[in-house]
Amino acid sequence: MKILVTGGLGFIGSHTTVELQNKGYEVIIIDDLSNSTEKVLDGIVAITGKRPIFEKIDLKDRSKVEDFFKRHQDVAGVIHFAASKAVGESVEKPLLYYENNIGTLVYLLKELSKKNKSSFIFSSSCTVYGQADKMPITESAPVKTAESPYGNTKQMGEEIIRDTCKVTPGINAIALRYFNPMGAHPSAEIGELPIGVPQNLVPFITQTGMGIREQLSVFGGDYPTEDGTCIRDYIYVVDLAKAHVVALERLLNGKNQDNYEVFNVGTGKGSSVLEVIKSFEKVSGKKLNYKIVDRRPGDITSAYADTTKANKVLGWKAESTLDEAMKSAWLWEEKIRK
C-alpha cells in the first residue's frame, strides 16, 4: 500500500517513514529540502533496508502537486508534515508561514477530494490550545487565539480540514496535536538535524554540550512554575512516529467514528526547561553552560497533554522516559559530530 509522507526527510517525517516501512508500507516522500537533506534517505535505508521513493517538490507549486497525484493515483494515504515550524520566525515572517503552511494544505486537499477515498493525517500541534486554562490539556479544551502565526496556521489548518471533510465524505482525516518531540532513532542513523541555529530546546542543549554553541539561553526564569521555567510535554520521536502509523491504520481500516477526528499525542507529563537540562546532564555526564534570560515573545507558561483519548480510542501510548529520549538525542549528536 502506497503512503505519501510530505516533509518525509524532516525530523518527525523521517522517523515516521521508518515505522511505515517496518510495517510493510511503500512510502513516497515529498520534501523541498528547505529544512532537511537528502542524506537522511541513507539513514532510512540503514535502518529498514529499503529506500523510499523521493521526489523533490515544493508543495507551493500547485501544478507540481497536481502532476504528482496524476502520476501516483494509487496513493492510499497521506501523512502531511511539510510546514515551516519555528514560533519565533513566524512572528517575524508571518506571510511566509501562511503561504507555506496553508496554501500547500489546500493544494493537497484539492487533489485528495478528487479521489473516491483517501486517508489524511495532519501534523498539528498543542499550540492550538494557547495557554490552556487547566492542565493536563484534553482535546475538548478550547482553541485559544494563537500566540504566533505558526500556531495560527495549525488552527487554520485544522479548520480547513474539518470544513473539507464535512462536504467530502471520501476524505477521512485525523489531526494529531502533538506536544514537544525530541530524541533520535535508537540506531542513531536519523535524528533532529536543524539547519543553522536550532529553534528547539533539545538540539540546542546537545549542541551546547558538544561545544558548538557557547551557551544555552533559557527564556524566562520568572514563570509561575516550581522552578520559574516553562513546562512542556516532551515526547520521544519514535513514540510519536508510531502514533502516526496507528492513526493512519485507524482510517485505512475504517475504525474511525467520524471522518474528522483529533487526538493529543504526548506523554501526559510536563517537564520544565531546567528539568530537561538536568536530564541531559544526567545521561551525558556533562555540566551544561546555560543562562536565564528574558522571556521570548509567543511563549506560554505550561502545556502538557491529557492522553486518555489517544490511549483508549487509538490504542497508542508513549513508552519512553525523558532520560531515555535525551540519551538517544545525545548519542545522535555525538555521532554526527564525529
C-alpha atoms as a PDB file:
ATOM      1  CA  MET A   1       0.000   0.000   0.000  1.00  0.00           C
ATOM      2  CA  LYS A   2       1.431   3.388  -1.037  1.00  0.00           C
ATOM      3  CA  ILE A   3       1.634   6.166   1.535  1.00  0.00           C
ATOM      4  CA  LEU A   4       2.744   9.720   0.759  1.00  0.00           C
ATOM      5  CA  VAL A   5       4.747  11.416   3.512  1.00  0.00           C
ATOM      6  CA  THR A   6       5.207  15.144   2.900  1.00  0.00           C
ATOM      7  CA  GLY A   7       8.203  16.593   4.692  1.00  0.00           C
ATOM      8  CA  GLY A   8       9.382  12.997   4.946  1.00  0.00           C
ATOM      9  CA  LEU A   9      13.063  13.898   5.235  1.00  0.00           C
ATOM     10  CA  GLY A  10      12.402  16.127   8.231  1.00  0.00           C
ATOM     11  CA  PHE A  11      12.750  15.146  11.874  1.00  0.00           C
ATOM     12  CA  ILE A  12       9.366  13.540  12.535  1.00  0.00           C
ATOM     13  CA  GLY A  13       8.732  12.638   8.889  1.00  0.00           C
ATOM     14  CA  SER A  14      11.880  10.502   8.608  1.00  0.00           C
ATOM     15  CA  HIS A  15      11.107   8.588  11.816  1.00  0.00           C
ATOM     16  CA  THR A  16       7.527   8.014  10.629  1.00  0.00           C
ATOM     17  CA  THR A  17       8.814   6.787   7.250  1.00  0.00           C
ATOM     18  CA  VAL A  18      10.911   4.197   9.110  1.00  0.00           C
ATOM     19  CA  GLU A  19       7.904   2.987  11.137  1.00  0.00           C
ATOM     20  CA  LEU A  20       5.744   2.780   7.982  1.00  0.00           C
ATOM     21  CA  GLN A  21       8.396   0.795   6.111  1.00  0.00           C
ATOM     22  CA  ASN A  22       8.871  -1.506   9.104  1.00  0.00           C
ATOM     23  CA  LYS A  23       5.157  -2.330   8.794  1.00  0.00           C
ATOM     24  CA  GLY A  24       5.433  -3.101   5.081  1.00  0.00           C
ATOM     25  CA  TYR A  25       4.067   0.102   3.536  1.00  0.00           C
ATOM     26  CA  GLU A  26       5.565   1.558   0.365  1.00  0.00           C
ATOM     27  CA  VAL A  27       6.498   5.145   1.181  1.00  0.00           C
ATOM     28  CA  ILE A  28       6.823   8.070  -1.204  1.00  0.00           C
ATOM     29  CA  ILE A  29       8.447  11.147   0.283  1.00  0.00           C
ATOM     30  CA  ILE A  30       7.890  14.681  -0.949  1.00  0.00           C
ATOM     31  CA  ASP A  31      10.286  17.237   0.516  1.00  0.00           C
ATOM     32  CA  ASP A  32      11.607  20.565  -0.760  1.00  0.00           C
ATOM     33  CA  LEU A  33      14.838  20.173   1.288  1.00  0.00           C
ATOM     34  CA  SER A  34      14.373  23.659   2.798  1.00  0.00           C
ATOM     35  CA  ASN A  35      14.994  22.282   6.285  1.00  0.00           C
ATOM     36  CA  SER A  36      16.412  18.830   5.578  1.00  0.00           C
ATOM     37  CA  THR A  37      18.921  16.975   3.439  1.00  0.00           C
ATOM     38  CA  GLU A  38      18.851  14.051   1.003  1.00  0.00           C
ATOM     39  CA  LYS A  39      21.397  12.230   3.196  1.00  0.00           C
ATOM     40  CA  VAL A  40      18.503  11.346   5.518  1.00  0.00           C
ATOM     41  CA  LEU A  41      17.494   8.748   2.893  1.00  0.00           C
ATOM     42  CA  ASP A  42      20.721   6.850   3.641  1.00  0.00           C
ATOM     43  CA  GLY A  43      19.809   6.733   7.336  1.00  0.00           C
ATOM     44  CA  ILE A  44      16.343   5.385   6.498  1.00  0.00           C
ATOM     45  CA  VAL A  45      17.921   2.686   4.285  1.00  0.00           C
ATOM     46  CA  ALA A  46      20.434   1.766   7.007  1.00  0.00           C
ATOM     47  CA  ILE A  47      17.569   1.103   9.444  1.00  0.00           C
ATOM     48  CA  THR A  48      14.950  -0.506   7.184  1.00  0.00           C
ATOM     49  CA  GLY A  49      16.984  -1.903   4.289  1.00  0.00           C
ATOM     50  CA  LYS A  50      14.631  -0.144   1.885  1.00  0.00           C
ATOM     51  CA  ARG A  51      14.897   3.162   0.070  1.00  0.00           C
ATOM     52  CA  PRO A  52      11.648   5.132  -0.090  1.00  0.00           C
ATOM     53  CA  ILE A  53      10.764   6.869  -3.353  1.00  0.00           C
ATOM     54  CA  PHE A  54      11.830  10.511  -3.035  1.00  0.00           C
ATOM     55  CA  GLU A  55      10.564  13.453  -5.091  1.00  0.00           C
ATOM     56  CA  LYS A  56      11.917  16.939  -4.535  1.00  0.00           C
ATOM     57  CA  ILE A  57       8.778  19.050  -4.871  1.00  0.00           C
ATOM     58  CA  ASP A  58       7.838  22.429  -3.463  1.00  0.00           C
ATOM     59  CA  LEU A  59       4.186  21.972  -2.493  1.00  0.00           C
ATOM     60  CA  LYS A  60       3.624  25.712  -3.032  1.00  0.00           C
ATOM     61  CA  ASP A  61       3.781  24.889  -6.755  1.00  0.00           C
ATOM     62  CA  ARG A  62       0.224  23.754  -7.418  1.00  0.00           C
ATOM     63  CA  SER A  63       0.926  22.361 -10.887  1.00  0.00           C
ATOM     64  CA  LYS A  64       3.583  20.038  -9.433  1.00  0.00           C
ATOM     65  CA  VAL A  65       1.162  18.819  -6.765  1.00  0.00           C
ATOM     66  CA  GLU A  66      -1.446  18.079  -9.461  1.00  0.00           C
ATOM     67  CA  ASP A  67       1.170  16.318 -11.572  1.00  0.00           C
ATOM     68  CA  PHE A  68       2.297  14.179  -8.615  1.00  0.00           C
ATOM     69  CA  PHE A  69      -1.219  12.869  -7.957  1.00  0.00           C
ATOM     70  CA  LYS A  70      -1.745  12.179 -11.668  1.00  0.00           C
ATOM     71  CA  ARG A  71       1.389  10.020 -11.642  1.00  0.00           C
ATOM     72  CA  HIS A  72       0.615   8.330  -8.305  1.00  0.00           C
ATOM     73  CA  GLN A  73      -3.088   7.577  -8.423  1.00  0.00           C
ATOM     74  CA  ASP A  74      -2.667   4.593  -6.104  1.00  0.00           C
ATOM     75  CA  VAL A  75      -1.658   6.634  -3.036  1.00  0.00           C
ATOM     76  CA  ALA A  76      -3.890   5.257  -0.256  1.00  0.00           C
ATOM     77  CA  GLY A  77      -2.943   7.668   2.499  1.00  0.00           C
ATOM     78  CA  VAL A  78      -1.145  10.940   3.119  1.00  0.00           C
ATOM     79  CA  ILE A  79       0.740  11.995   6.252  1.00  0.00           C
ATOM     80  CA  HIS A  80       1.295  15.730   5.969  1.00  0.00           C
ATOM     81  CA  PHE A  81       4.299  17.092   7.875  1.00  0.00           C
ATOM     82  CA  ALA A  82       5.657  19.625   5.376  1.00  0.00           C
ATOM     83  CA  ALA A  83       5.462  23.051   7.032  1.00  0.00           C
ATOM     84  CA  SER A  84       7.541  25.852   8.484  1.00  0.00           C
ATOM     85  CA  LYS A  85       7.632  25.354  12.225  1.00  0.00           C
ATOM     86  CA  ALA A  86       9.570  27.940  14.238  1.00  0.00           C
ATOM     87  CA  VAL A  87       7.407  30.043  16.546  1.00  0.00           C
ATOM     88  CA  GLY A  88       9.892  32.949  16.719  1.00  0.00           C
ATOM     89  CA  GLU A  89      10.479  33.080  12.959  1.00  0.00           C
ATOM     90  CA  SER A  90       6.731  33.022  12.306  1.00  0.00           C
ATOM     91  CA  VAL A  91       6.302  36.206  14.358  1.00  0.00           C
ATOM     92  CA  GLU A  92       8.918  37.903  12.136  1.00  0.00           C
ATOM     93  CA  LYS A  93       7.758  36.398   8.810  1.00  0.00           C
ATOM     94  CA  PRO A  94       4.005  35.754   9.044  1.00  0.00           C
ATOM     95  CA  LEU A  95       3.312  35.738   5.288  1.00  0.00           C
ATOM     96  CA  LEU A  96       5.956  33.080   4.679  1.00  0.00           C
ATOM     97  CA  TYR A  97       4.178  30.884   7.235  1.00  0.00           C
ATOM     98  CA  TYR A  98       0.696  31.458   5.836  1.00  0.00           C
ATOM     99  CA  GLU A  99       1.835  30.715   2.293  1.00  0.00           C
ATOM    100  CA  ASN A 100       3.874  27.644   3.190  1.00  0.00           C
ATOM    101  CA  ASN A 101       1.570  26.091   5.777  1.00  0.00           C
ATOM    102  CA  ILE A 102      -1.894  26.976   4.460  1.00  0.00           C
ATOM    103  CA  GLY A 103      -1.511  27.186   0.659  1.00  0.00           C
ATOM    104  CA  THR A 104       0.162  23.773   0.479  1.00  0.00           C
ATOM    105  CA  LEU A 105      -2.534  22.140   2.633  1.00  0.00           C
ATOM    106  CA  VAL A 106      -5.266  23.487   0.329  1.00  0.00           C
ATOM    107  CA  TYR A 107      -3.498  22.123  -2.769  1.00  0.00           C
ATOM    108  CA  LEU A 108      -3.161  18.667  -1.184  1.00  0.00           C
ATOM    109  CA  LEU A 109      -6.804  18.542  -0.076  1.00  0.00           C
ATOM    110  CA  LYS A 110      -7.962  19.647  -3.547  1.00  0.00           C
ATOM    111  CA  GLU A 111      -6.188  16.641  -5.046  1.00  0.00           C
ATOM    112  CA  LEU A 112      -7.482  14.240  -2.381  1.00  0.00           C
ATOM    113  CA  SER A 113     -11.056  15.454  -2.873  1.00  0.00           C
ATOM    114  CA  LYS A 114     -10.858  14.165  -6.482  1.00  0.00           C
ATOM    115  CA  LYS A 115     -10.328  10.605  -5.201  1.00  0.00           C
ATOM    116  CA  ASN A 116     -13.123   8.230  -4.150  1.00  0.00           C
ATOM    117  CA  LYS A 117     -11.447   7.501  -0.853  1.00  0.00           C
ATOM    118  CA  SER A 118      -8.419   8.914   0.938  1.00  0.00           C
ATOM    119  CA  SER A 119      -6.902   8.876   4.405  1.00  0.00           C
ATOM    120  CA  PHE A 120      -5.178  12.031   5.648  1.00  0.00           C
ATOM    121  CA  ILE A 121      -3.106  12.528   8.807  1.00  0.00           C
ATOM    122  CA  PHE A 122      -2.362  16.149   9.691  1.00  0.00           C
ATOM    123  CA  SER A 123       0.631  17.144  11.750  1.00  0.00           C
ATOM    124  CA  SER A 124      -0.995  19.592  14.164  1.00  0.00           C
ATOM    125  CA  SER A 125       0.265  20.998  17.413  1.00  0.00           C
ATOM    126  CA  CYS A 126      -0.567  21.711  21.024  1.00  0.00           C
ATOM    127  CA  THR A 127      -0.013  25.384  20.095  1.00  0.00           C
ATOM    128  CA  VAL A 128      -3.691  25.416  19.065  1.00  0.00           C
ATOM    129  CA  TYR A 129      -4.588  25.458  22.772  1.00  0.00           C
ATOM    130  CA  GLY A 130      -2.534  28.587  23.503  1.00  0.00           C
ATOM    131  CA  GLN A 131      -2.204  28.981  27.275  1.00  0.00           C
ATOM    132  CA  ALA A 132      -4.848  26.466  28.310  1.00  0.00           C
ATOM    133  CA  ASP A 133      -6.978  27.204  31.368  1.00  0.00           C
ATOM    134  CA  LYS A 134      -6.196  23.920  33.054  1.00  0.00           C
ATOM    135  CA  MET A 135      -3.680  21.103  32.909  1.00  0.00           C
ATOM    136  CA  PRO A 136      -3.451  18.464  31.598  1.00  0.00           C
ATOM    137  CA  ILE A 137      -4.963  19.586  28.290  1.00  0.00           C
ATOM    138  CA  THR A 138      -7.778  17.467  26.832  1.00  0.00           C
ATOM    139  CA  GLU A 139      -8.941  17.549  23.193  1.00  0.00           C
ATOM    140  CA  SER A 140     -12.078  19.392  24.303  1.00  0.00           C
ATOM    141  CA  ALA A 141     -10.055  22.314  25.722  1.00  0.00           C
ATOM    142  CA  PRO A 142     -10.990  25.498  23.854  1.00  0.00           C
ATOM    143  CA  VAL A 143      -8.811  26.515  20.925  1.00  0.00           C
ATOM    144  CA  LYS A 144      -7.463  29.903  22.021  1.00  0.00           C
ATOM    145  CA  THR A 145      -6.387  32.887  19.960  1.00  0.00           C
ATOM    146  CA  ALA A 146      -2.988  31.834  18.664  1.00  0.00           C
ATOM    147  CA  GLU A 147       0.103  33.354  20.273  1.00  0.00           C
ATOM    148  CA  SER A 148       2.029  33.202  16.981  1.00  0.00           C
ATOM    149  CA  PRO A 149       1.390  32.960  13.227  1.00  0.00           C
ATOM    150  CA  TYR A 150       2.822  29.410  13.373  1.00  0.00           C
ATOM    151  CA  GLY A 151       0.181  28.424  15.943  1.00  0.00           C
ATOM    152  CA  ASN A 152      -2.452  30.175  13.862  1.00  0.00           C
ATOM    153  CA  THR A 153      -1.523  28.115  10.771  1.00  0.00           C
ATOM    154  CA  LYS A 154      -2.137  24.932  12.768  1.00  0.00           C
ATOM    155  CA  GLN A 155      -5.540  26.206  13.966  1.00  0.00           C
ATOM    156  CA  MET A 156      -6.499  27.303  10.462  1.00  0.00           C
ATOM    157  CA  GLY A 157      -5.184  24.050   9.022  1.00  0.00           C
ATOM    158  CA  GLU A 158      -7.454  22.041  11.320  1.00  0.00           C
ATOM    159  CA  GLU A 159     -10.444  24.231  10.409  1.00  0.00           C
ATOM    160  CA  ILE A 160      -9.758  23.842   6.679  1.00  0.00           C
ATOM    161  CA  ILE A 161      -9.572  20.043   7.039  1.00  0.00           C
ATOM    162  CA  ARG A 162     -12.737  19.923   9.175  1.00  0.00           C
ATOM    163  CA  ASP A 163     -14.682  22.089   6.691  1.00  0.00           C
ATOM    164  CA  THR A 164     -13.418  19.965   3.778  1.00  0.00           C
ATOM    165  CA  CYS A 165     -14.350  16.684   5.490  1.00  0.00           C
ATOM    166  CA  LYS A 166     -17.893  17.968   6.128  1.00  0.00           C
ATOM    167  CA  VAL A 167     -18.593  18.172   2.407  1.00  0.00           C
ATOM    168  CA  THR A 168     -16.183  15.482   1.171  1.00  0.00           C
ATOM    169  CA  PRO A 169     -17.211  12.116   2.632  1.00  0.00           C
ATOM    170  CA  GLY A 170     -14.404  10.382   0.701  1.00  0.00           C
ATOM    171  CA  ILE A 171     -11.738  12.105   2.831  1.00  0.00           C
ATOM    172  CA  ASN A 172     -11.134  10.648   6.279  1.00  0.00           C
ATOM    173  CA  ALA A 173      -8.770  12.744   8.379  1.00  0.00           C
ATOM    174  CA  ILE A 174      -7.114  12.758  11.780  1.00  0.00           C
ATOM    175  CA  ALA A 175      -5.312  15.761  13.240  1.00  0.00           C
ATOM    176  CA  LEU A 176      -2.626  14.756  15.723  1.00  0.00           C
ATOM    177  CA  ARG A 177      -1.965  17.608  18.136  1.00  0.00           C
ATOM    178  CA  TYR A 178       1.452  16.850  19.389  1.00  0.00           C
ATOM    179  CA  PHE A 179       3.410  18.320  22.129  1.00  0.00           C
ATOM    180  CA  ASN A 180       7.244  18.573  22.079  1.00  0.00           C
ATOM    181  CA  PRO A 181       9.028  15.889  20.034  1.00  0.00           C
ATOM    182  CA  MET A 182      12.623  15.088  20.932  1.00  0.00           C
ATOM    183  CA  GLY A 183      15.305  12.436  20.634  1.00  0.00           C
ATOM    184  CA  ALA A 184      16.544  10.296  17.754  1.00  0.00           C
ATOM    185  CA  HIS A 185      16.198   6.775  16.431  1.00  0.00           C
ATOM    186  CA  PRO A 186      18.000   4.290  18.749  1.00  0.00           C
ATOM    187  CA  SER A 187      20.249   3.291  15.825  1.00  0.00           C
ATOM    188  CA  ALA A 188      21.498   6.917  15.653  1.00  0.00           C
ATOM    189  CA  GLU A 189      21.038   6.685  11.861  1.00  0.00           C
ATOM    190  CA  ILE A 190      18.450   9.504  11.823  1.00  0.00           C
ATOM    191  CA  GLY A 191      17.642  12.310  14.245  1.00  0.00           C
ATOM    192  CA  GLU A 192      16.937  16.016  14.501  1.00  0.00           C
ATOM    193  CA  LEU A 193      19.094  17.938  12.015  1.00  0.00           C
ATOM    194  CA  PRO A 194      18.413  21.656  12.418  1.00  0.00           C
ATOM    195  CA  ILE A 195      19.899  23.857   9.724  1.00  0.00           C
ATOM    196  CA  GLY A 196      21.650  26.822  11.354  1.00  0.00           C
ATOM    197  CA  VAL A 197      20.786  27.753  14.930  1.00  0.00           C
ATOM    198  CA  PRO A 198      18.377  25.212  16.459  1.00  0.00           C
ATOM    199  CA  GLN A 199      14.900  26.540  17.248  1.00  0.00           C
ATOM    200  CA  ASN A 200      14.065  23.619  19.548  1.00  0.00           C
ATOM    201  CA  LEU A 201      15.372  23.207  23.075  1.00  0.00           C
ATOM    202  CA  VAL A 202      16.867  19.709  22.918  1.00  0.00           C
ATOM    203  CA  PRO A 203      19.180  20.128  19.885  1.00  0.00           C
ATOM    204  CA  PHE A 204      20.320  23.446  21.365  1.00  0.00           C
ATOM    205  CA  ILE A 205      21.152  21.605  24.592  1.00  0.00           C
ATOM    206  CA  THR A 206      23.050  18.821  22.812  1.00  0.00           C
ATOM    207  CA  GLN A 207      24.932  21.298  20.594  1.00  0.00           C
ATOM    208  CA  THR A 208      25.894  23.304  23.681  1.00  0.00           C
ATOM    209  CA  GLY A 209      27.017  20.068  25.355  1.00  0.00           C
ATOM    210  CA  MET A 210      29.168  19.397  22.277  1.00  0.00           C
ATOM    211  CA  GLY A 211      30.709  22.890  22.409  1.00  0.00           C
ATOM    212  CA  ILE A 212      29.141  24.016  19.124  1.00  0.00           C
ATOM    213  CA  ARG A 213      27.054  26.596  20.978  1.00  0.00           C
ATOM    214  CA  GLU A 214      28.768  28.547  23.716  1.00  0.00           C
ATOM    215  CA  GLN A 215      25.758  28.835  25.987  1.00  0.00           C
ATOM    216  CA  LEU A 216      22.096  27.885  26.171  1.00  0.00           C
ATOM    217  CA  SER A 217      19.693  30.756  26.799  1.00  0.00           C
ATOM    218  CA  VAL A 218      16.768  29.750  28.990  1.00  0.00           C
ATOM    219  CA  PHE A 219      13.975  32.138  28.034  1.00  0.00           C
ATOM    220  CA  GLY A 220      12.383  33.309  31.281  1.00  0.00           C
ATOM    221  CA  GLY A 221      13.050  32.267  34.858  1.00  0.00           C
ATOM    222  CA  ASP A 222      10.069  34.076  36.356  1.00  0.00           C
ATOM    223  CA  TYR A 223       7.146  31.969  35.119  1.00  0.00           C
ATOM    224  CA  PRO A 224       4.608  30.851  37.748  1.00  0.00           C
ATOM    225  CA  THR A 225       6.066  27.305  37.871  1.00  0.00           C
ATOM    226  CA  GLU A 226       8.018  25.460  40.543  1.00  0.00           C
ATOM    227  CA  ASP A 227      11.453  26.450  39.209  1.00  0.00           C
ATOM    228  CA  GLY A 228      10.350  29.532  37.230  1.00  0.00           C
ATOM    229  CA  THR A 229      10.906  27.998  33.772  1.00  0.00           C
ATOM    230  CA  CYS A 230       8.352  26.931  31.142  1.00  0.00           C
ATOM    231  CA  ILE A 231       6.797  23.477  31.299  1.00  0.00           C
ATOM    232  CA  ARG A 232       6.311  21.315  28.204  1.00  0.00           C
ATOM    233  CA  ASP A 233       5.415  17.717  27.420  1.00  0.00           C
ATOM    234  CA  TYR A 234       8.475  16.167  25.749  1.00  0.00           C
ATOM    235  CA  ILE A 235       7.637  13.097  23.687  1.00  0.00           C
ATOM    236  CA  TYR A 236      10.151  10.670  22.198  1.00  0.00           C
ATOM    237  CA  VAL A 237      10.083  10.980  18.412  1.00  0.00           C
ATOM    238  CA  VAL A 238       9.849   7.212  17.806  1.00  0.00           C
ATOM    239  CA  ASP A 239       6.768   7.012  20.063  1.00  0.00           C
ATOM    240  CA  LEU A 240       5.321   9.936  18.093  1.00  0.00           C
ATOM    241  CA  ALA A 241       6.126   8.284  14.742  1.00  0.00           C
ATOM    242  CA  LYS A 242       4.301   5.129  15.863  1.00  0.00           C
ATOM    243  CA  ALA A 243       1.244   7.235  16.754  1.00  0.00           C
ATOM    244  CA  HIS A 244       1.061   8.375  13.105  1.00  0.00           C
ATOM    245  CA  VAL A 245       1.054   4.779  11.868  1.00  0.00           C
ATOM    246  CA  VAL A 246      -1.645   3.778  14.392  1.00  0.00           C
ATOM    247  CA  ALA A 247      -3.775   6.793  13.365  1.00  0.00           C
ATOM    248  CA  LEU A 248      -3.322   6.044   9.653  1.00  0.00           C
ATOM    249  CA  GLU A 249      -4.313   2.399  10.148  1.00  0.00           C
ATOM    250  CA  ARG A 250      -7.410   3.519  12.062  1.00  0.00           C
ATOM    251  CA  LEU A 251      -8.513   5.333   8.886  1.00  0.00           C
ATOM    252  CA  LEU A 252      -7.367   2.680   6.406  1.00  0.00           C
ATOM    253  CA  ASN A 253      -9.255   0.005   8.377  1.00  0.00           C
ATOM    254  CA  GLY A 254     -12.392   2.158   8.698  1.00  0.00           C
ATOM    255  CA  LYS A 255     -12.269   2.203  12.518  1.00  0.00           C
ATOM    256  CA  ASN A 256     -12.802   5.972  12.786  1.00  0.00           C
ATOM    257  CA  GLN A 257     -16.090   7.166  14.283  1.00  0.00           C
ATOM    258  CA  ASP A 258     -16.160  10.427  12.271  1.00  0.00           C
ATOM    259  CA  ASN A 259     -14.431  11.418   9.070  1.00  0.00           C
ATOM    260  CA  TYR A 260     -12.543  14.092  11.050  1.00  0.00           C
ATOM    261  CA  GLU A 261     -11.017  13.249  14.426  1.00  0.00           C
ATOM    262  CA  VAL A 262      -8.498  14.899  16.742  1.00  0.00           C
ATOM    263  CA  PHE A 263      -6.071  13.306  19.191  1.00  0.00           C
ATOM    264  CA  ASN A 264      -3.459  14.683  21.577  1.00  0.00           C
ATOM    265  CA  VAL A 265      -0.097  12.969  21.308  1.00  0.00           C
ATOM    266  CA  GLY A 266       2.140  13.449  24.328  1.00  0.00           C
ATOM    267  CA  THR A 267       3.349  11.651  27.426  1.00  0.00           C
ATOM    268  CA  GLY A 268       0.875  13.267  29.828  1.00  0.00           C
ATOM    269  CA  LYS A 269       3.755  14.569  31.931  1.00  0.00           C
ATOM    270  CA  GLY A 270       5.128  18.098  31.996  1.00  0.00           C
ATOM    271  CA  SER A 271       8.850  18.825  32.393  1.00  0.00           C
ATOM    272  CA  SER A 272      10.375  22.251  32.999  1.00  0.00           C
ATOM    273  CA  VAL A 273      13.293  23.582  30.949  1.00  0.00           C
ATOM    274  CA  LEU A 274      15.575  23.126  33.963  1.00  0.00           C
ATOM    275  CA  GLU A 275      14.407  19.512  34.377  1.00  0.00           C
ATOM    276  CA  VAL A 276      15.270  18.866  30.718  1.00  0.00           C
ATOM    277  CA  ILE A 277      18.736  20.373  31.304  1.00  0.00           C
ATOM    278  CA  LYS A 278      19.184  18.141  34.388  1.00  0.00           C
ATOM    279  CA  SER A 279      18.173  15.104  32.322  1.00  0.00           C
ATOM    280  CA  PHE A 280      20.866  15.985  29.772  1.00  0.00           C
ATOM    281  CA  GLU A 281      23.487  16.399  32.499  1.00  0.00           C
ATOM    282  CA  LYS A 282      22.497  13.012  33.938  1.00  0.00           C
ATOM    283  CA  VAL A 283      22.678  10.997  30.693  1.00  0.00           C
ATOM    284  CA  SER A 284      25.751  12.757  29.255  1.00  0.00           C
ATOM    285  CA  GLY A 285      27.779  13.221  32.445  1.00  0.00           C
ATOM    286  CA  LYS A 286      28.443  16.823  31.314  1.00  0.00           C
ATOM    287  CA  LYS A 287      27.690  20.125  33.027  1.00  0.00           C
ATOM    288  CA  LEU A 288      25.707  22.401  30.705  1.00  0.00           C
ATOM    289  CA  ASN A 289      26.552  26.072  30.311  1.00  0.00           C
ATOM    290  CA  TYR A 290      23.239  27.936  30.450  1.00  0.00           C
ATOM    291  CA  LYS A 291      21.934  31.334  31.458  1.00  0.00           C
ATOM    292  CA  ILE A 292      18.414  32.503  32.300  1.00  0.00           C
ATOM    293  CA  VAL A 293      17.470  35.449  30.063  1.00  0.00           C
ATOM    294  CA  ASP A 294      14.300  37.432  29.307  1.00  0.00           C
ATOM    295  CA  ARG A 295      11.118  35.696  28.197  1.00  0.00           C
ATOM    296  CA  ARG A 296      10.614  35.113  24.473  1.00  0.00           C
ATOM    297  CA  PRO A 297       7.546  36.553  22.713  1.00  0.00           C
ATOM    298  CA  GLY A 298       4.853  33.974  21.934  1.00  0.00           C
ATOM    299  CA  ASP A 299       5.901  31.517  24.662  1.00  0.00           C
ATOM    300  CA  ILE A 300       3.298  30.165  27.078  1.00  0.00           C
ATOM    301  CA  THR A 301       3.851  29.079  30.679  1.00  0.00           C
ATOM    302  CA  SER A 302       2.787  25.464  30.574  1.00  0.00           C
ATOM    303  CA  ALA A 303       1.449  22.819  28.191  1.00  0.00           C
ATOM    304  CA  TYR A 304       1.168  19.101  28.783  1.00  0.00           C
ATOM    305  CA  ALA A 305      -1.296  16.576  27.406  1.00  0.00           C
ATOM    306  CA  ASP A 306      -4.133  14.543  28.731  1.00  0.00           C
ATOM    307  CA  THR A 307      -3.527  11.454  26.594  1.00  0.00           C
ATOM    308  CA  THR A 308      -6.565   9.421  27.725  1.00  0.00           C
ATOM    309  CA  LYS A 309      -8.267   9.623  24.314  1.00  0.00           C
ATOM    310  CA  ALA A 310      -5.159   8.529  22.372  1.00  0.00           C
ATOM    311  CA  ASN A 311      -4.540   5.723  24.889  1.00  0.00           C
ATOM    312  CA  LYS A 312      -8.113   4.388  24.870  1.00  0.00           C
ATOM    313  CA  VAL A 313      -9.534   5.230  21.436  1.00  0.00           C
ATOM    314  CA  LEU A 314      -6.393   4.985  19.287  1.00  0.00           C
ATOM    315  CA  GLY A 315      -4.782   2.303  21.418  1.00  0.00           C
ATOM    316  CA  TRP A 316      -1.460   4.160  21.472  1.00  0.00           C
ATOM    317  CA  LYS A 317       0.708   5.125  24.438  1.00  0.00           C
ATOM    318  CA  ALA A 318       4.104   6.833  24.801  1.00  0.00           C
ATOM    319  CA  GLU A 319       6.622   4.288  26.096  1.00  0.00           C
ATOM    320  CA  SER A 320       9.917   6.142  26.598  1.00  0.00           C
ATOM    321  CA  THR A 321      11.004   8.318  29.524  1.00  0.00           C
ATOM    322  CA  LEU A 322      12.578  11.776  29.281  1.00  0.00           C
ATOM    323  CA  ASP A 323      16.001  10.333  30.170  1.00  0.00           C
ATOM    324  CA  GLU A 324      15.735   7.607  27.507  1.00  0.00           C
ATOM    325  CA  ALA A 325      14.721  10.142  24.858  1.00  0.00           C
ATOM    326  CA  MET A 326      17.518  12.504  25.953  1.00  0.00           C
ATOM    327  CA  LYS A 327      20.074   9.713  25.799  1.00  0.00           C
ATOM    328  CA  SER A 328      19.104   8.986  22.179  1.00  0.00           C
ATOM    329  CA  ALA A 329      19.414  12.711  21.335  1.00  0.00           C
ATOM    330  CA  TRP A 330      22.908  12.800  22.846  1.00  0.00           C
ATOM    331  CA  LEU A 331      24.054   9.620  21.045  1.00  0.00           C
ATOM    332  CA  TRP A 332      22.843  11.158  17.775  1.00  0.00           C
ATOM    333  CA  GLU A 333      24.653  14.457  18.464  1.00  0.00           C
ATOM    334  CA  GLU A 334      27.887  12.567  19.266  1.00  0.00           C
ATOM    335  CA  LYS A 335      27.577  10.513  16.084  1.00  0.00           C
ATOM    336  CA  ILE A 336      27.010  13.404  13.685  1.00  0.00           C
ATOM    337  CA  ARG A 337      29.932  15.399  15.155  1.00  0.00           C
ATOM    338  CA  LYS A 338      32.478  12.580  14.701  1.00  0.00           C
END
